[in-house]
XYZ file of C-alpha atoms in Angstrom:
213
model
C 27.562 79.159 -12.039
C 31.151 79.947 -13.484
C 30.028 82.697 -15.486
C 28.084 83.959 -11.988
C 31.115 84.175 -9.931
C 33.366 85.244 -12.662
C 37.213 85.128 -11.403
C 37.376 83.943 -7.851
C 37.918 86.466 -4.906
C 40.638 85.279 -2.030
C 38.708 83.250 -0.037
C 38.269 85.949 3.580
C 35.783 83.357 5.422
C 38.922 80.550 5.403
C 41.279 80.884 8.484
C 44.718 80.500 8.304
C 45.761 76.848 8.575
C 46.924 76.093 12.471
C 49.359 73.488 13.444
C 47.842 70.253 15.025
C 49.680 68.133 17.095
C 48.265 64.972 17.803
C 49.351 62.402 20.973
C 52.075 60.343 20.651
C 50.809 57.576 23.368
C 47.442 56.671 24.566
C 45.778 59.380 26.492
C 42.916 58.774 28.627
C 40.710 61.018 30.335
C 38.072 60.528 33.503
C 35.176 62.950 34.455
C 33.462 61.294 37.487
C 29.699 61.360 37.801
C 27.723 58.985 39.922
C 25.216 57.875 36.824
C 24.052 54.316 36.344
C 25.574 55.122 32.653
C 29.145 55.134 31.622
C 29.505 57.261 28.466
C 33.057 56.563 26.607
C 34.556 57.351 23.431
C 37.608 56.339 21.593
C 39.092 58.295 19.151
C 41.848 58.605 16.709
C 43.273 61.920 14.549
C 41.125 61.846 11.249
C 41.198 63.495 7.740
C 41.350 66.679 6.243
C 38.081 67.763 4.553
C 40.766 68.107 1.338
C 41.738 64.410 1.409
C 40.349 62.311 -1.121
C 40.673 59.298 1.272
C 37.364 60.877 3.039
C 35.480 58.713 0.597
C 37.100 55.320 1.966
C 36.941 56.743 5.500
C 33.058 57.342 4.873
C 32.477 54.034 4.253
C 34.115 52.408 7.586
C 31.777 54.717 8.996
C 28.780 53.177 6.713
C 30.070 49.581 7.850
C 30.391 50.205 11.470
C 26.917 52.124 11.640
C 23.110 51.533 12.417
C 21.282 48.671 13.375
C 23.398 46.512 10.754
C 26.365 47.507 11.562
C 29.383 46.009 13.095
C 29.252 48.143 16.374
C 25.578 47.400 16.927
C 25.354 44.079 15.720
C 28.305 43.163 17.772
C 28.462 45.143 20.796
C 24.564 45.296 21.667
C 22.825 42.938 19.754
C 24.675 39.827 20.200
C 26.484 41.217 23.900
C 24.018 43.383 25.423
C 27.155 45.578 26.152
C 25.400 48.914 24.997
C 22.726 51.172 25.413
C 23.785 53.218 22.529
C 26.730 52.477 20.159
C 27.962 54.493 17.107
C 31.005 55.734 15.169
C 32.172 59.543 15.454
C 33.447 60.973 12.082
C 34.533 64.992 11.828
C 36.355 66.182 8.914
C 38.152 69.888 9.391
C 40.270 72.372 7.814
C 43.093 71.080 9.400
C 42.522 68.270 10.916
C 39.977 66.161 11.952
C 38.825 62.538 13.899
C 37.277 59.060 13.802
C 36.074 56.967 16.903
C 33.165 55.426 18.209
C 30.606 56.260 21.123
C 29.287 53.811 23.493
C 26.792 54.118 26.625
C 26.218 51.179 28.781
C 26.689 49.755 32.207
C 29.362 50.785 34.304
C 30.602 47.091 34.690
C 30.758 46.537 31.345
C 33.317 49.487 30.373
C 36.039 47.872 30.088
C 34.327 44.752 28.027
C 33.482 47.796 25.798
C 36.327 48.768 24.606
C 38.012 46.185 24.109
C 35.271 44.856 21.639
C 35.012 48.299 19.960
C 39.065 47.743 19.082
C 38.167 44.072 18.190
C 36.319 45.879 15.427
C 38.508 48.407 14.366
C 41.071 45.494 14.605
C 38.968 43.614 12.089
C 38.958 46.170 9.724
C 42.759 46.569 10.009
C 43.492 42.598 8.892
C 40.392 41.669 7.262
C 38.946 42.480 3.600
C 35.882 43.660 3.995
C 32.999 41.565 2.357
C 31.957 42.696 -1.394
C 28.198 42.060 -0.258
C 28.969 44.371 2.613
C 30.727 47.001 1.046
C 28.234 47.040 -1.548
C 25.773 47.700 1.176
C 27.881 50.481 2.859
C 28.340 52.189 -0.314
C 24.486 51.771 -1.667
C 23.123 53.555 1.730
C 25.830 56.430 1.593
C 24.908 57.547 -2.254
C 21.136 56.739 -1.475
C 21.260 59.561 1.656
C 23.423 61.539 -0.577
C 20.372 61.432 -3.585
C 17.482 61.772 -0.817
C 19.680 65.280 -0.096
C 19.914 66.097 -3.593
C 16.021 66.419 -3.457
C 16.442 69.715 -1.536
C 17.401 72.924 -3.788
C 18.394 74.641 -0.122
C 21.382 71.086 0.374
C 22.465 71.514 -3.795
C 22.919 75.575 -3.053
C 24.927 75.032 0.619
C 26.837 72.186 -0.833
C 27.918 74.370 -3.806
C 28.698 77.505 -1.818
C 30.762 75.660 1.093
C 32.709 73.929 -1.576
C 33.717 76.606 -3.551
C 34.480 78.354 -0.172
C 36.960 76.491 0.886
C 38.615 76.201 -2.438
C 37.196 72.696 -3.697
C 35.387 71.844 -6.819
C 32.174 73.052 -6.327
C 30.488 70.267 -9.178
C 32.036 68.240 -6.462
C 28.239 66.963 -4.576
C 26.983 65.805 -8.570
C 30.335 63.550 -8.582
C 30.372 62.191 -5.659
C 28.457 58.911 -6.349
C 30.763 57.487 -8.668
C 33.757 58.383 -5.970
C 32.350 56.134 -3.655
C 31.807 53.429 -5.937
C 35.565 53.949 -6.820
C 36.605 53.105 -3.421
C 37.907 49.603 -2.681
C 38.173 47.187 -0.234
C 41.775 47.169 -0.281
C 41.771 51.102 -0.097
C 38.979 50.558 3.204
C 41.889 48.063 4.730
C 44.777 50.342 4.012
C 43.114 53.304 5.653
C 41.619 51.346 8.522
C 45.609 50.758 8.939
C 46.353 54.280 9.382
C 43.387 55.464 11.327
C 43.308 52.998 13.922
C 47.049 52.027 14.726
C 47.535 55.404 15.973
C 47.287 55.722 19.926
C 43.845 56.613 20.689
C 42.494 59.246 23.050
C 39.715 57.506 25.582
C 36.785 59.749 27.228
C 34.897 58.073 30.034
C 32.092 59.803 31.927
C 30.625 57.748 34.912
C 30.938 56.653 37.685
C 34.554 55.178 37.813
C 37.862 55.259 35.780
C 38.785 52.675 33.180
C 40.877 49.912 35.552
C 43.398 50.244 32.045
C 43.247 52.397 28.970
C 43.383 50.016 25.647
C 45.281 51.208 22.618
């Protein structure tokens, strides 16, 4: 590949970088819409697709996910509070975000989110399990192999990378970075990501009686 490309050109398809200014207090926002669903999500500002920590902040996303996750496990299966449940995870040039989606009842909204910060909470104070993060980390690289399959996912993942100016050997490494990742390192990050003030989105029928975070 290096002696294909030969000396890098500047790279034209990358904007310039743009100032992002995230919310200093909670910030909630209300579309009304007589539905016997209330959609909501809570989100925080995320990572960079430059920072390293996108690894750790993967993970969370591994251990909060799916039928055995923590959302679903804890929110539907053992509260019937959801219809659907799952965390939100965007990393951008500049900027980017980390929350969870929930659809259920419009009684239960509230209930909701409070239990969906109960488990970012958790994360925050608690070490996560080493049979758990194993788990987390074994379905992550296992996706990440089933994509390596494709010669059309190898050649996208190579040209984005070197693109936007990262290591474009990058997708054949990143196995072993995600192994590297520690449960202290998925605490310290759960720190920063979730003590920020969140932004709340509900869509239904009624406003949240109080925004949490």
């Amino acid at each position: 590949y290096e002696a294909a490309v030969g000396k890098k050109a500047p790279l034209a398809l990358v904007p310039e970088s743009k100032a992002i200014v995230y919310p200093t207090s909670a910030v909630s926002v209300f579309e009304k819409v007589e539905k016997e669903q209330t959609h909501l999500v809570c989100g925080f500002p995320g990572l960079t697709m430059f920072d390293d920590r996108r690894y750790a902040l993967q993970i969370i996303q591994s251990i909060l996910a799916g039928q055995g996750g923590r959302l679903f496990l804890e929110l539907r299966d053992k509260n019937s509070l959801a219809y659907s449940v799952s965390p939100l995870r965007m990393e951008g040039l500049d900027g980017g975000y980390f929350g969870a989606y929930i659809g259920c009842a419009p009684g239960k909204t509230e209930t909701a989110l409070r239990m969906m910060h109960e488990q970012f909470d958790r994360l925050c104070e608690e070490i996560v399990p080493a049979d758990e993060l194993e788990r987390a980390k074994r379905y992550i690289i296992g996706r990440h192999d089933i994509d390596l399959q494709r010669a059309s996912s190898i050649s996208a993942a190579i040209l984005f990378n070197d693109l936007y100016g990262m290591d474009y050997n990058e997708t054949f490494t990143s196995a072993a970075k995600y192994q590297a990742v520690t449960a202290e390192e998925i605490r310290d990050l759960a720190r920063q990501i979730f003590r920020q003030p969140t932004v709340v989105s509900v869509v239904g029928p009624r406003a949240l009686e109080q925004a949490a975070g």
